PDB file of N, CA, C and O in Angstrom:
ATOM      1  N   MET E   1      42.332  -4.531  -2.456  1.00 44.00           N
ATOM      2  CA  MET E   1      41.715  -3.151  -2.799  1.00 44.00           C
ATOM      3  C   MET E   1      41.250  -3.763  -4.534  1.00 44.00           C
ATOM      4  O   MET E   1      42.323  -4.865  -5.019  1.00 44.00           O
ATOM      5  N   GLY E   2      41.236  -3.265  -5.675  1.00 44.00           N
ATOM      6  CA  GLY E   2      41.145  -3.725  -6.908  1.00 44.00           C
ATOM      7  C   GLY E   2      39.438  -3.918  -6.863  1.00 44.00           C
ATOM      8  O   GLY E   2      39.394  -4.359  -8.594  1.00 44.00           O
ATOM      9  N   GLU E   3      39.334  -5.410  -6.177  1.00 47.00           N
ATOM     10  CA  GLU E   3      37.564  -5.438  -5.924  1.00 47.00           C
ATOM     11  C   GLU E   3      36.852  -4.314  -6.571  1.00 47.00           C
ATOM     12  O   GLU E   3      36.869  -3.284  -5.853  1.00 47.00           O
ATOM     13  N   THR E   4      35.850  -4.923  -7.465  1.00 48.00           N
ATOM     14  CA  THR E   4      34.663  -4.030  -7.667  1.00 48.00           C
ATOM     15  C   THR E   4      33.440  -5.008  -6.737  1.00 48.00           C
ATOM     16  O   THR E   4      33.144  -5.939  -6.339  1.00 48.00           O
ATOM     17  N   ALA E   5      32.462  -4.163  -5.799  1.00 42.00           N
ATOM     18  CA  ALA E   5      31.426  -4.321  -5.169  1.00 42.00           C
ATOM     19  C   ALA E   5      30.548  -4.823  -5.918  1.00 42.00           C
ATOM     20  O   ALA E   5      29.545  -3.720  -7.448  1.00 42.00           O
ATOM     21  N   ASP E   6      29.342  -6.282  -5.913  1.00 51.00           N
ATOM     22  CA  ASP E   6      28.018  -5.758  -7.027  1.00 51.00           C
ATOM     23  C   ASP E   6      27.056  -5.184  -6.114  1.00 51.00           C
ATOM     24  O   ASP E   6      26.655  -5.857  -5.150  1.00 51.00           O
ATOM     25  N   TRP E   7      26.417  -3.723  -6.477  1.00 48.00           N
ATOM     26  CA  TRP E   7      25.931  -3.503  -6.303  1.00 48.00           C
ATOM     27  C   TRP E   7      24.106  -4.041  -5.755  1.00 48.00           C
ATOM     28  O   TRP E   7      23.040  -3.541  -5.970  1.00 48.00           O
ATOM     29  N   GLY E   8      24.150  -4.931  -7.014  1.00 53.00           N
ATOM     30  CA  GLY E   8      22.210  -5.433  -7.647  1.00 53.00           C
ATOM     31  C   GLY E   8      22.011  -6.087  -7.038  1.00 53.00           C
ATOM     32  O   GLY E   8      22.833  -6.410  -5.933  1.00 53.00           O
ATOM     33  N   PRO E   9      21.047  -6.813  -6.923  1.00 51.00           N
ATOM     34  CA  PRO E   9      19.975  -7.501  -5.543  1.00 51.00           C
ATOM     35  C   PRO E   9      20.321  -8.698  -6.026  1.00 51.00           C
ATOM     36  O   PRO E   9      21.012  -9.409  -7.015  1.00 51.00           O
ATOM     37  N   PRO E  10      19.906  -9.133  -5.014  1.00 51.00           N
ATOM     38  CA  PRO E  10      20.789 -10.804  -4.615  1.00 51.00           C
ATOM     39  C   PRO E  10      19.871 -11.397  -5.354  1.00 51.00           C
ATOM     40  O   PRO E  10      19.058 -11.513  -5.647  1.00 51.00           O
ATOM     41  N   ALA E  11      20.360 -12.603  -6.105  1.00 55.00           N
ATOM     42  CA  ALA E  11      19.993 -13.603  -7.045  1.00 55.00           C
ATOM     43  C   ALA E  11      18.171 -13.640  -6.215  1.00 55.00           C
ATOM     44  O   ALA E  11      17.735 -14.526  -7.241  1.00 55.00           O
ATOM     45  N   ARG E  12      18.338 -14.493  -5.704  1.00 59.00           N
ATOM     46  CA  ARG E  12      17.622 -14.816  -5.313  1.00 59.00           C
ATOM     47  C   ARG E  12      16.174 -13.589  -5.044  1.00 59.00           C
ATOM     48  O   ARG E  12      14.665 -13.755  -5.175  1.00 59.00           O
ATOM     49  N   TYR E  13      16.517 -12.547  -5.160  1.00 57.00           N
ATOM     50  CA  TYR E  13      15.433 -11.395  -5.826  1.00 57.00           C
ATOM     51  C   TYR E  13      14.920 -11.740  -7.035  1.00 57.00           C
ATOM     52  O   TYR E  13      15.684 -10.994  -7.808  1.00 57.00           O
ATOM     53  N   ALA E  14      13.693 -11.913  -7.019  1.00 57.00           N
ATOM     54  CA  ALA E  14      13.348 -11.665  -8.819  1.00 57.00           C
ATOM     55  C   ALA E  14      12.146 -11.298  -9.228  1.00 57.00           C
ATOM     56  O   ALA E  14      11.080 -10.908  -7.736  1.00 57.00           O
ATOM     57  N   GLY E  15      11.605 -11.730  -9.972  1.00 58.00           N
ATOM     58  CA  GLY E  15      10.099 -10.120 -10.067  1.00 58.00           C
ATOM     59  C   GLY E  15       9.796  -9.181  -9.543  1.00 58.00           C
ATOM     60  O   GLY E  15      10.872  -8.162  -9.680  1.00 58.00           O
ATOM     61  N   LEU E  16       8.526  -8.724  -8.755  1.00 55.00           N
ATOM     62  CA  LEU E  16       9.399  -7.533  -8.107  1.00 55.00           C
ATOM     63  C   LEU E  16       9.347  -7.130  -7.423  1.00 55.00           C
ATOM     64  O   LEU E  16      10.461  -5.468  -7.424  1.00 55.00           O
ATOM     65  N   HIS E  17      10.050  -7.647  -6.199  1.00 57.00           N
ATOM     66  CA  HIS E  17      11.532  -7.473  -5.265  1.00 57.00           C
ATOM     67  C   HIS E  17      12.683  -7.583  -5.992  1.00 57.00           C
ATOM     68  O   HIS E  17      13.466  -6.593  -5.171  1.00 57.00           O
ATOM     69  N   GLY E  18      13.084  -7.715  -6.889  1.00 58.00           N
ATOM     70  CA  GLY E  18      13.967  -7.264  -7.597  1.00 58.00           C
ATOM     71  C   GLY E  18      14.080  -6.434  -8.538  1.00 58.00           C
ATOM     72  O   GLY E  18      15.595  -5.767  -9.282  1.00 58.00           O
ATOM     73  N   PHE E  19      12.668  -4.913  -8.678  1.00 58.00           N
ATOM     74  CA  PHE E  19      12.965  -4.314  -9.318  1.00 58.00           C
ATOM     75  C   PHE E  19      13.453  -2.927  -9.230  1.00 58.00           C
ATOM     76  O   PHE E  19      13.975  -2.527 -10.144  1.00 58.00           O
ATOM     77  N   HIS E  20      13.717  -2.771  -8.253  1.00 58.00           N
ATOM     78  CA  HIS E  20      14.552  -1.760  -8.161  1.00 58.00           C
ATOM     79  C   HIS E  20      15.809  -1.932  -6.759  1.00 58.00           C
ATOM     80  O   HIS E  20      15.353  -3.206  -5.956  1.00 58.00           O
ATOM     81  N   ARG E  21      16.395  -1.079  -6.372  1.00 60.00           N
ATOM     82  CA  ARG E  21      17.753  -1.422  -4.930  1.00 60.00           C
ATOM     83  C   ARG E  21      16.718  -1.191  -4.288  1.00 60.00           C
ATOM     84  O   ARG E  21      16.568   0.568  -3.484  1.00 60.00           O
ATOM     85  N   TYR E  22      16.919  -1.989  -3.181  1.00 61.00           N
ATOM     86  CA  TYR E  22      16.409  -1.308  -1.702  1.00 61.00           C
ATOM     87  C   TYR E  22      16.975  -1.929  -0.517  1.00 61.00           C
ATOM     88  O   TYR E  22      17.546  -3.100  -0.890  1.00 61.00           O
ATOM     89  N   TRP E  23      18.832  -0.839  -0.016  1.00 64.00           N
ATOM     90  CA  TRP E  23      19.420  -1.340   0.494  1.00 64.00           C
ATOM     91  C   TRP E  23      19.066  -2.140   2.039  1.00 64.00           C
ATOM     92  O   TRP E  23      19.551  -2.485   2.448  1.00 64.00           O
ATOM     93  N   GLY E  24      17.795  -2.113   2.374  1.00 69.00           N
ATOM     94  CA  GLY E  24      17.613  -2.845   3.526  1.00 69.00           C
ATOM     95  C   GLY E  24      16.940  -4.632   3.042  1.00 69.00           C
ATOM     96  O   GLY E  24      16.565  -4.808   4.037  1.00 69.00           O
ATOM     97  N   LYS E  25      17.124  -4.666   2.124  1.00 70.00           N
ATOM     98  CA  LYS E  25      16.537  -6.438   2.055  1.00 70.00           C
ATOM     99  C   LYS E  25      17.342  -7.199   2.795  1.00 70.00           C
ATOM    100  O   LYS E  25      18.668  -6.699   2.600  1.00 70.00           O
ATOM    101  N   LYS E  26      17.112  -7.760   2.962  1.00 76.00           N
ATOM    102  CA  LYS E  26      16.802  -9.188   3.698  1.00 76.00           C
ATOM    103  C   LYS E  26      16.539 -10.682   2.829  1.00 76.00           C
ATOM    104  O   LYS E  26      15.561 -10.451   2.786  1.00 76.00           O
ATOM    105  N   PRO E  27      17.727 -11.577   3.396  1.00 77.00           N
ATOM    106  CA  PRO E  27      16.862 -12.880   2.803  1.00 77.00           C
ATOM    107  C   PRO E  27      16.086 -13.285   4.055  1.00 77.00           C
ATOM    108  O   PRO E  27      15.522 -12.721   4.530  1.00 77.00           O
ATOM    109  N   LEU E  28      14.709 -13.914   2.775  1.00 81.00           N
ATOM    110  CA  LEU E  28      13.717 -14.330   3.691  1.00 81.00           C
ATOM    111  C   LEU E  28      13.634 -15.367   4.082  1.00 81.00           C
ATOM    112  O   LEU E  28      12.780 -15.523   5.225  1.00 81.00           O
ATOM    113  N   GLU E  29      14.364 -16.512   3.339  1.00 83.00           N
ATOM    114  CA  GLU E  29      14.462 -17.875   4.507  1.00 83.00           C
ATOM    115  C   GLU E  29      14.471 -16.950   6.033  1.00 83.00           C
ATOM    116  O   GLU E  29      14.160 -18.321   6.478  1.00 83.00           O
ATOM    117  N   PRO E  30      15.821 -16.702   6.710  1.00 85.00           N
ATOM    118  CA  PRO E  30      15.361 -16.996   8.904  1.00 85.00           C
ATOM    119  C   PRO E  30      14.318 -15.817   8.729  1.00 85.00           C
ATOM    120  O   PRO E  30      14.046 -16.242   9.630  1.00 85.00           O
ATOM    121  N   LEU E  31      13.499 -15.008   8.167  1.00 86.00           N
ATOM    122  CA  LEU E  31      12.447 -13.934   8.391  1.00 86.00           C
ATOM    123  C   LEU E  31      11.116 -15.371   8.508  1.00 86.00           C
ATOM    124  O   LEU E  31      10.733 -14.710   9.160  1.00 86.00           O
ATOM    125  N   ARG E  32      11.465 -15.869   7.342  1.00 87.00           N
ATOM    126  CA  ARG E  32      10.388 -17.548   8.434  1.00 87.00           C
ATOM    127  C   ARG E  32      10.206 -18.285   8.723  1.00 87.00           C
ATOM    128  O   ARG E  32       9.218 -18.457   9.435  1.00 87.00           O
ATOM    129  N   GLY E  33      11.493 -18.056   9.083  1.00 88.00           N
ATOM    130  CA  GLY E  33      11.510 -19.195  10.125  1.00 88.00           C
ATOM    131  C   GLY E  33      11.703 -18.467  11.558  1.00 88.00           C
ATOM    132  O   GLY E  33      10.647 -18.797  11.768  1.00 88.00           O
ATOM    133  N   LEU E  34      11.584 -17.048  11.407  1.00 90.00           N
ATOM    134  CA  LEU E  34      11.366 -16.303  12.654  1.00 90.00           C
ATOM    135  C   LEU E  34      10.020 -15.988  13.634  1.00 90.00           C
ATOM    136  O   LEU E  34       9.108 -16.899  14.118  1.00 90.00           O
ATOM    137  N   VAL E  35       8.644 -15.934  11.968  1.00 91.00           N
ATOM    138  CA  VAL E  35       7.388 -15.704  12.195  1.00 91.00           C
ATOM    139  C   VAL E  35       7.003 -17.562  12.643  1.00 91.00           C
ATOM    140  O   VAL E  35       6.093 -17.194  13.118  1.00 91.00           O
ATOM    141  N   ALA E  36       7.518 -18.421  12.392  1.00 90.00           N
ATOM    142  CA  ALA E  36       6.226 -19.544  12.114  1.00 90.00           C
ATOM    143  C   ALA E  36       7.163 -19.933  14.342  1.00 90.00           C
ATOM    144  O   ALA E  36       6.536 -20.610  14.256  1.00 90.00           O
ATOM    145  N   LEU E  37       8.509 -19.699  13.951  1.00 92.00           N
ATOM    146  CA  LEU E  37       8.534 -19.332  15.972  1.00 92.00           C
ATOM    147  C   LEU E  37       7.788 -18.783  16.146  1.00 92.00           C
ATOM    148  O   LEU E  37       7.542 -19.474  17.800  1.00 92.00           O
ATOM    149  N   LEU E  38       7.751 -17.685  16.242  1.00 93.00           N
ATOM    150  CA  LEU E  38       7.207 -16.751  17.460  1.00 93.00           C
ATOM    151  C   LEU E  38       6.261 -16.492  17.257  1.00 93.00           C
ATOM    152  O   LEU E  38       5.467 -15.965  17.653  1.00 93.00           O
ATOM    153  N   SER E  39       5.213 -16.917  16.332  1.00 95.00           N
ATOM    154  CA  SER E  39       3.768 -16.605  15.928  1.00 95.00           C
ATOM    155  C   SER E  39       2.908 -17.645  16.042  1.00 95.00           C
ATOM    156  O   SER E  39       3.989 -18.761  14.844  1.00 95.00           O
ATOM    157  N   GLN E  40       1.546 -18.396  15.137  1.00 95.00           N
ATOM    158  CA  GLN E  40       0.934 -18.580  15.590  1.00 95.00           C
ATOM    159  C   GLN E  40       0.032 -18.458  14.055  1.00 95.00           C
ATOM    160  O   GLN E  40      -0.898 -17.167  14.134  1.00 95.00           O
ATOM    161  N   PRO E  41      -0.770 -19.008  13.206  1.00 95.00           N
ATOM    162  CA  PRO E  41      -2.038 -18.867  12.670  1.00 95.00           C
ATOM    163  C   PRO E  41      -2.737 -17.963  13.390  1.00 95.00           C
ATOM    164  O   PRO E  41      -3.285 -17.862  14.547  1.00 95.00           O
ATOM    165  N   GLY E  42      -3.259 -17.252  12.428  1.00 97.00           N
ATOM    166  CA  GLY E  42      -4.531 -15.618  13.418  1.00 97.00           C
ATOM    167  C   GLY E  42      -3.551 -14.780  14.060  1.00 97.00           C
ATOM    168  O   GLY E  42      -3.991 -13.512  13.857  1.00 97.00           O
ATOM    169  N   ASP E  43      -2.367 -14.455  14.103  1.00 97.00           N
ATOM    170  CA  ASP E  43      -1.712 -13.907  14.417  1.00 97.00           C
ATOM    171  C   ASP E  43      -1.400 -12.159  14.304  1.00 97.00           C
ATOM    172  O   ASP E  43      -1.701 -12.851  12.549  1.00 97.00           O
ATOM    173  N   VAL E  44      -1.631 -11.173  14.848  1.00 97.00           N
ATOM    174  CA  VAL E  44      -0.665  -9.914  13.907  1.00 97.00           C
ATOM    175  C   VAL E  44       0.369 -10.164  13.933  1.00 97.00           C
ATOM    176  O   VAL E  44       1.305 -10.434  14.702  1.00 97.00           O
ATOM    177  N   VAL E  45       1.175 -10.030  12.522  1.00 96.00           N
ATOM    178  CA  VAL E  45       2.759  -9.884  12.734  1.00 96.00           C
ATOM    179  C   VAL E  45       2.617  -8.084  12.319  1.00 96.00           C
ATOM    180  O   VAL E  45       2.681  -7.821  10.966  1.00 96.00           O
ATOM    181  N   ALA E  46       3.362  -7.613  12.982  1.00 95.00           N
ATOM    182  CA  ALA E  46       4.020  -6.486  12.322  1.00 95.00           C
ATOM    183  C   ALA E  46       4.986  -6.121  11.571  1.00 95.00           C
ATOM    184  O   ALA E  46       5.998  -6.555  12.766  1.00 95.00           O
ATOM    185  N   ASP E  47       5.387  -5.406  10.834  1.00 92.00           N
ATOM    186  CA  ASP E  47       6.609  -4.991   9.989  1.00 92.00           C
ATOM    187  C   ASP E  47       7.085  -3.594  10.451  1.00 92.00           C
ATOM    188  O   ASP E  47       6.093  -3.605   8.611  1.00 92.00           O
ATOM    189  N   PRO E  48       7.200  -2.753  10.996  1.00 91.00           N
ATOM    190  CA  PRO E  48       7.395  -1.222  10.747  1.00 91.00           C
ATOM    191  C   PRO E  48       8.479  -0.376   9.929  1.00 91.00           C
ATOM    192  O   PRO E  48       8.338   0.679   9.480  1.00 91.00           O
ATOM    193  N   PHE E  49       8.855  -1.704   9.748  1.00 88.00           N
ATOM    194  CA  PHE E  49      10.347  -1.666   7.770  1.00 88.00           C
ATOM    195  C   PHE E  49       9.754  -2.311   6.933  1.00 88.00           C
ATOM    196  O   PHE E  49      11.285  -3.118   6.701  1.00 88.00           O
ATOM    197  N   MET E  50       9.021  -2.455   6.533  1.00 87.00           N
ATOM    198  CA  MET E  50       9.015  -3.587   5.408  1.00 87.00           C
ATOM    199  C   MET E  50       9.058  -3.583   4.722  1.00 87.00           C
ATOM    200  O   MET E  50       9.511  -4.261   3.271  1.00 87.00           O
ATOM    201  N   GLY E  51       9.744  -1.956   3.984  1.00 83.00           N
ATOM    202  CA  GLY E  51      10.542  -2.018   2.274  1.00 83.00           C
ATOM    203  C   GLY E  51       8.993  -2.466   1.413  1.00 83.00           C
ATOM    204  O   GLY E  51       7.934  -2.066   1.373  1.00 83.00           O
ATOM    205  N   THR E  52       9.514  -3.179   0.090  1.00 80.00           N
ATOM    206  CA  THR E  52       8.902  -3.920  -0.427  1.00 80.00           C
ATOM    207  C   THR E  52       8.144  -5.435  -0.197  1.00 80.00           C
ATOM    208  O   THR E  52       7.259  -5.237  -0.468  1.00 80.00           O
ATOM    209  N   GLY E  53       8.024  -5.436   1.579  1.00 84.00           N
ATOM    210  CA  GLY E  53       6.986  -6.630   1.912  1.00 84.00           C
ATOM    211  C   GLY E  53       7.177  -7.725   1.203  1.00 84.00           C
ATOM    212  O   GLY E  53       6.514  -8.245   0.729  1.00 84.00           O
ATOM    213  N   ALA E  54       8.535  -8.626   1.542  1.00 82.00           N
ATOM    214  CA  ALA E  54       8.880  -8.967   0.275  1.00 82.00           C
ATOM    215  C   ALA E  54       8.069 -10.470   1.611  1.00 82.00           C
ATOM    216  O   ALA E  54       7.989 -12.015   0.793  1.00 82.00           O
ATOM    217  N   ILE E  55       8.232 -10.640   2.812  1.00 87.00           N
ATOM    218  CA  ILE E  55       7.838 -11.317   3.754  1.00 87.00           C
ATOM    219  C   ILE E  55       6.494 -11.231   3.746  1.00 87.00           C
ATOM    220  O   ILE E  55       5.792 -12.364   4.433  1.00 87.00           O
ATOM    221  N   ALA E  56       5.763  -9.978   3.377  1.00 88.00           N
ATOM    222  CA  ALA E  56       4.167  -9.805   3.483  1.00 88.00           C
ATOM    223  C   ALA E  56       3.157 -11.024   3.334  1.00 88.00           C
ATOM    224  O   ALA E  56       2.229 -11.549   3.743  1.00 88.00           O
ATOM    225  N   GLY E  57       3.852 -11.542   1.916  1.00 86.00           N
ATOM    226  CA  GLY E  57       2.965 -12.566   1.427  1.00 86.00           C
ATOM    227  C   GLY E  57       3.142 -13.928   2.247  1.00 86.00           C
ATOM    228  O   GLY E  57       2.623 -14.832   2.217  1.00 86.00           O
ATOM    229  N   ASP E  58       4.318 -14.671   1.890  1.00 87.00           N
ATOM    230  CA  ASP E  58       4.394 -14.961   3.290  1.00 87.00           C
ATOM    231  C   ASP E  58       3.685 -15.557   4.486  1.00 87.00           C
ATOM    232  O   ASP E  58       3.250 -16.644   4.772  1.00 87.00           O
ATOM    233  N   ILE E  59       3.554 -14.377   5.290  1.00 91.00           N
ATOM    234  CA  ILE E  59       2.704 -14.294   6.259  1.00 91.00           C
ATOM    235  C   ILE E  59       1.344 -14.534   6.017  1.00 91.00           C
ATOM    236  O   ILE E  59       1.036 -15.179   6.988  1.00 91.00           O
ATOM    237  N   VAL E  60       0.758 -14.177   5.188  1.00 90.00           N
ATOM    238  CA  VAL E  60      -0.651 -13.676   4.760  1.00 90.00           C
ATOM    239  C   VAL E  60      -0.828 -15.317   4.247  1.00 90.00           C
ATOM    240  O   VAL E  60      -1.888 -15.840   4.385  1.00 90.00           O
ATOM    241  N   ARG E  61      -0.209 -15.616   3.582  1.00 89.00           N
ATOM    242  CA  ARG E  61      -0.045 -17.707   3.415  1.00 89.00           C
ATOM    243  C   ARG E  61      -0.275 -18.161   4.258  1.00 89.00           C
ATOM    244  O   ARG E  61      -0.857 -19.316   3.971  1.00 89.00           O
ATOM    245  N   GLY E  62       0.375 -18.000   5.651  1.00 90.00           N
ATOM    246  CA  GLY E  62       0.992 -18.715   6.663  1.00 90.00           C
ATOM    247  C   GLY E  62      -0.313 -18.789   6.968  1.00 90.00           C
ATOM    248  O   GLY E  62      -0.245 -19.039   8.336  1.00 90.00           O
ATOM    249  N   GLY E  63      -1.702 -17.933   7.066  1.00 94.00           N
ATOM    250  CA  GLY E  63      -2.429 -17.700   7.918  1.00 94.00           C
ATOM    251  C   GLY E  63      -2.497 -16.919   9.417  1.00 94.00           C
ATOM    252  O   GLY E  63      -3.765 -16.843   9.896  1.00 94.00           O
ATOM    253  N   ARG E  64      -1.304 -15.742   8.506  1.00 95.00           N
ATOM    254  CA  ARG E  64      -1.217 -14.611   9.765  1.00 95.00           C
ATOM    255  C   ARG E  64      -1.703 -13.400   9.439  1.00 95.00           C
ATOM    256  O   ARG E  64      -2.144 -13.311   8.034  1.00 95.00           O
ATOM    257  N   ARG E  65      -1.948 -12.658   9.866  1.00 95.00           N
ATOM    258  CA  ARG E  65      -2.266 -11.165   9.679  1.00 95.00           C
ATOM    259  C   ARG E  65      -1.145 -10.356   9.261  1.00 95.00           C
ATOM    260  O   ARG E  65      -0.305 -10.612  10.433  1.00 95.00           O
ATOM    261  N   PHE E  66      -1.353  -9.480   8.677  1.00 93.00           N
ATOM    262  CA  PHE E  66       0.237  -8.602   8.696  1.00 93.00           C
ATOM    263  C   PHE E  66      -0.497  -7.468   8.307  1.00 93.00           C
ATOM    264  O   PHE E  66      -1.564  -5.759   8.130  1.00 93.00           O
ATOM    265  N   VAL E  67       0.645  -6.503   9.062  1.00 93.00           N
ATOM    266  CA  VAL E  67       0.306  -4.624   9.343  1.00 93.00           C
ATOM    267  C   VAL E  67       2.129  -4.250   9.104  1.00 93.00           C
ATOM    268  O   VAL E  67       2.481  -5.131   9.785  1.00 93.00           O
ATOM    269  N   GLY E  68       1.927  -3.166   8.120  1.00 91.00           N
ATOM    270  CA  GLY E  68       3.132  -2.880   7.971  1.00 91.00           C
ATOM    271  C   GLY E  68       3.229  -2.032   7.302  1.00 91.00           C
ATOM    272  O   GLY E  68       2.301  -0.924   6.966  1.00 91.00           O
ATOM    273  N   GLY E  69       4.494  -1.230   6.800  1.00 90.00           N
ATOM    274  CA  GLY E  69       5.002   0.537   6.671  1.00 90.00           C
ATOM    275  C   GLY E  69       5.955   0.571   6.685  1.00 90.00           C
ATOM    276  O   GLY E  69       6.904   0.016   7.247  1.00 90.00           O
ATOM    277  N   ASP E  70       6.808   1.471   6.405  1.00 89.00           N
ATOM    278  CA  ASP E  70       7.730   2.036   5.524  1.00 89.00           C
ATOM    279  C   ASP E  70       7.854   3.699   5.198  1.00 89.00           C
ATOM    280  O   ASP E  70       6.448   4.377   5.113  1.00 89.00           O
ATOM    281  N   LEU E  71       9.140   4.575   5.227  1.00 88.00           N
ATOM    282  CA  LEU E  71       8.806   5.308   4.780  1.00 88.00           C
ATOM    283  C   LEU E  71       8.832   5.983   3.344  1.00 88.00           C
ATOM    284  O   LEU E  71       7.942   7.401   3.227  1.00 88.00           O
ATOM    285  N   ASN E  72       9.438   5.064   2.905  1.00 85.00           N
ATOM    286  CA  ASN E  72       9.445   5.318   1.305  1.00 85.00           C
ATOM    287  C   ASN E  72       7.746   4.811   0.725  1.00 85.00           C
ATOM    288  O   ASN E  72       7.200   3.095   0.417  1.00 85.00           O
ATOM    289  N   THR E  73       7.588   5.690   0.499  1.00 86.00           N
ATOM    290  CA  THR E  73       5.901   5.989  -0.391  1.00 86.00           C
ATOM    291  C   THR E  73       6.029   4.262  -1.938  1.00 86.00           C
ATOM    292  O   THR E  73       5.205   3.945  -1.464  1.00 86.00           O
ATOM    293  N   LEU E  74       6.961   4.752  -2.176  1.00 83.00           N
ATOM    294  CA  LEU E  74       6.697   3.798  -3.416  1.00 83.00           C
ATOM    295  C   LEU E  74       7.076   2.553  -3.106  1.00 83.00           C
ATOM    296  O   LEU E  74       6.775   1.396  -3.469  1.00 83.00           O
ATOM    297  N   ALA E  75       7.773   1.759  -2.226  1.00 80.00           N
ATOM    298  CA  ALA E  75       7.701   0.956  -1.398  1.00 80.00           C
ATOM    299  C   ALA E  75       6.714  -0.042  -1.230  1.00 80.00           C
ATOM    300  O   ALA E  75       6.755  -0.774  -1.312  1.00 80.00           O
ATOM    301  N   VAL E  76       5.762   1.680   0.244  1.00 84.00           N
ATOM    302  CA  VAL E  76       4.660   0.371   0.173  1.00 84.00           C
ATOM    303  C   VAL E  76       4.037   0.180  -1.008  1.00 84.00           C
ATOM    304  O   VAL E  76       3.354  -0.126  -0.822  1.00 84.00           O
ATOM    305  N   GLN E  77       4.098   1.127  -1.987  1.00 83.00           N
ATOM    306  CA  GLN E  77       3.116   0.765  -3.031  1.00 83.00           C
ATOM    307  C   GLN E  77       3.092  -0.770  -3.992  1.00 83.00           C
ATOM    308  O   GLN E  77       2.392  -1.241  -3.768  1.00 83.00           O
ATOM    309  N   LEU E  78       4.718  -1.315  -3.816  1.00 80.00           N
ATOM    310  CA  LEU E  78       5.145  -1.984  -5.018  1.00 80.00           C
ATOM    311  C   LEU E  78       4.360  -3.056  -3.165  1.00 80.00           C
ATOM    312  O   LEU E  78       4.733  -4.232  -3.754  1.00 80.00           O
ATOM    313  N   ALA E  79       4.588  -3.336  -2.217  1.00 81.00           N
ATOM    314  CA  ALA E  79       4.357  -4.165  -1.239  1.00 81.00           C
ATOM    315  C   ALA E  79       3.050  -4.749  -1.259  1.00 81.00           C
ATOM    316  O   ALA E  79       2.631  -5.823  -1.377  1.00 81.00           O
ATOM    317  N   ARG E  80       1.375  -3.645  -1.322  1.00 79.00           N
ATOM    318  CA  ARG E  80       0.550  -3.773  -1.630  1.00 79.00           C
ATOM    319  C   ARG E  80       0.351  -4.639  -3.274  1.00 79.00           C
ATOM    320  O   ARG E  80      -0.949  -5.500  -3.024  1.00 79.00           O
ATOM    321  N   PHE E  81       0.848  -4.444  -4.125  1.00 71.00           N
ATOM    322  CA  PHE E  81       0.586  -5.075  -5.798  1.00 71.00           C
ATOM    323  C   PHE E  81       0.096  -6.014  -4.985  1.00 71.00           C
ATOM    324  O   PHE E  81      -0.567  -7.087  -5.583  1.00 71.00           O
ATOM    325  N   PRO E  82       1.108  -7.176  -4.717  1.00 68.00           N
ATOM    326  CA  PRO E  82       0.999  -8.596  -4.629  1.00 68.00           C
ATOM    327  C   PRO E  82      -0.214  -8.964  -3.730  1.00 68.00           C
ATOM    328  O   PRO E  82      -0.440 -10.036  -4.236  1.00 68.00           O
ATOM    329  N   LEU E  83      -0.434  -8.398  -2.491  1.00 67.00           N
ATOM    330  CA  LEU E  83      -1.368  -8.528  -1.982  1.00 67.00           C
ATOM    331  C   LEU E  83      -2.883  -8.177  -2.352  1.00 67.00           C
ATOM    332  O   LEU E  83      -3.682  -8.815  -1.766  1.00 67.00           O
ATOM    333  N   ASP E  84      -3.186  -6.747  -3.357  1.00 68.00           N
ATOM    334  CA  ASP E  84      -4.447  -6.606  -4.018  1.00 68.00           C
ATOM    335  C   ASP E  84      -4.046  -6.163  -5.267  1.00 68.00           C
ATOM    336  O   ASP E  84      -4.323  -5.022  -5.539  1.00 68.00           O
ATOM    337  N   PRO E  85      -3.983  -6.997  -6.543  1.00 58.00           N
ATOM    338  CA  PRO E  85      -3.129  -6.181  -7.485  1.00 58.00           C
ATOM    339  C   PRO E  85      -4.578  -5.380  -8.271  1.00 58.00           C
ATOM    340  O   PRO E  85      -3.946  -4.330  -9.075  1.00 58.00           O
ATOM    341  N   GLY E  86      -5.600  -5.188  -7.467  1.00 61.00           N
ATOM    342  CA  GLY E  86      -6.955  -4.939  -8.064  1.00 61.00           C
ATOM    343  C   GLY E  86      -7.094  -3.511  -7.604  1.00 61.00           C
ATOM    344  O   GLY E  86      -8.079  -2.726  -7.849  1.00 61.00           O
ATOM    345  N   GLY E  87      -6.113  -3.253  -6.183  1.00 55.00           N
ATOM    346  CA  GLY E  87      -6.226  -2.148  -5.208  1.00 55.00           C
ATOM    347  C   GLY E  87      -5.518  -1.554  -5.736  1.00 55.00           C
ATOM    348  O   GLY E  87      -5.442  -0.417  -5.996  1.00 55.00           O
TER     349      GLY E  87
END
């Protein structure tokens, strides 16, 4: 007891992904490995619980297509920005 929890975003989240607390954030490194292992460039990768879409940019830059969604409409808007800043 007596310990305090650090509820801030993980240190690795900077920029847009560190902008707000999103409790479902996952470390990107294992996700990148899974995408590389289980898909090929040109494949569609779906993330139905994408949150702010931290992995979406990596998927698109890796030559894959991305489809994602989330119940949190703010998270969806934040996820769209890095993929389409003008849209």
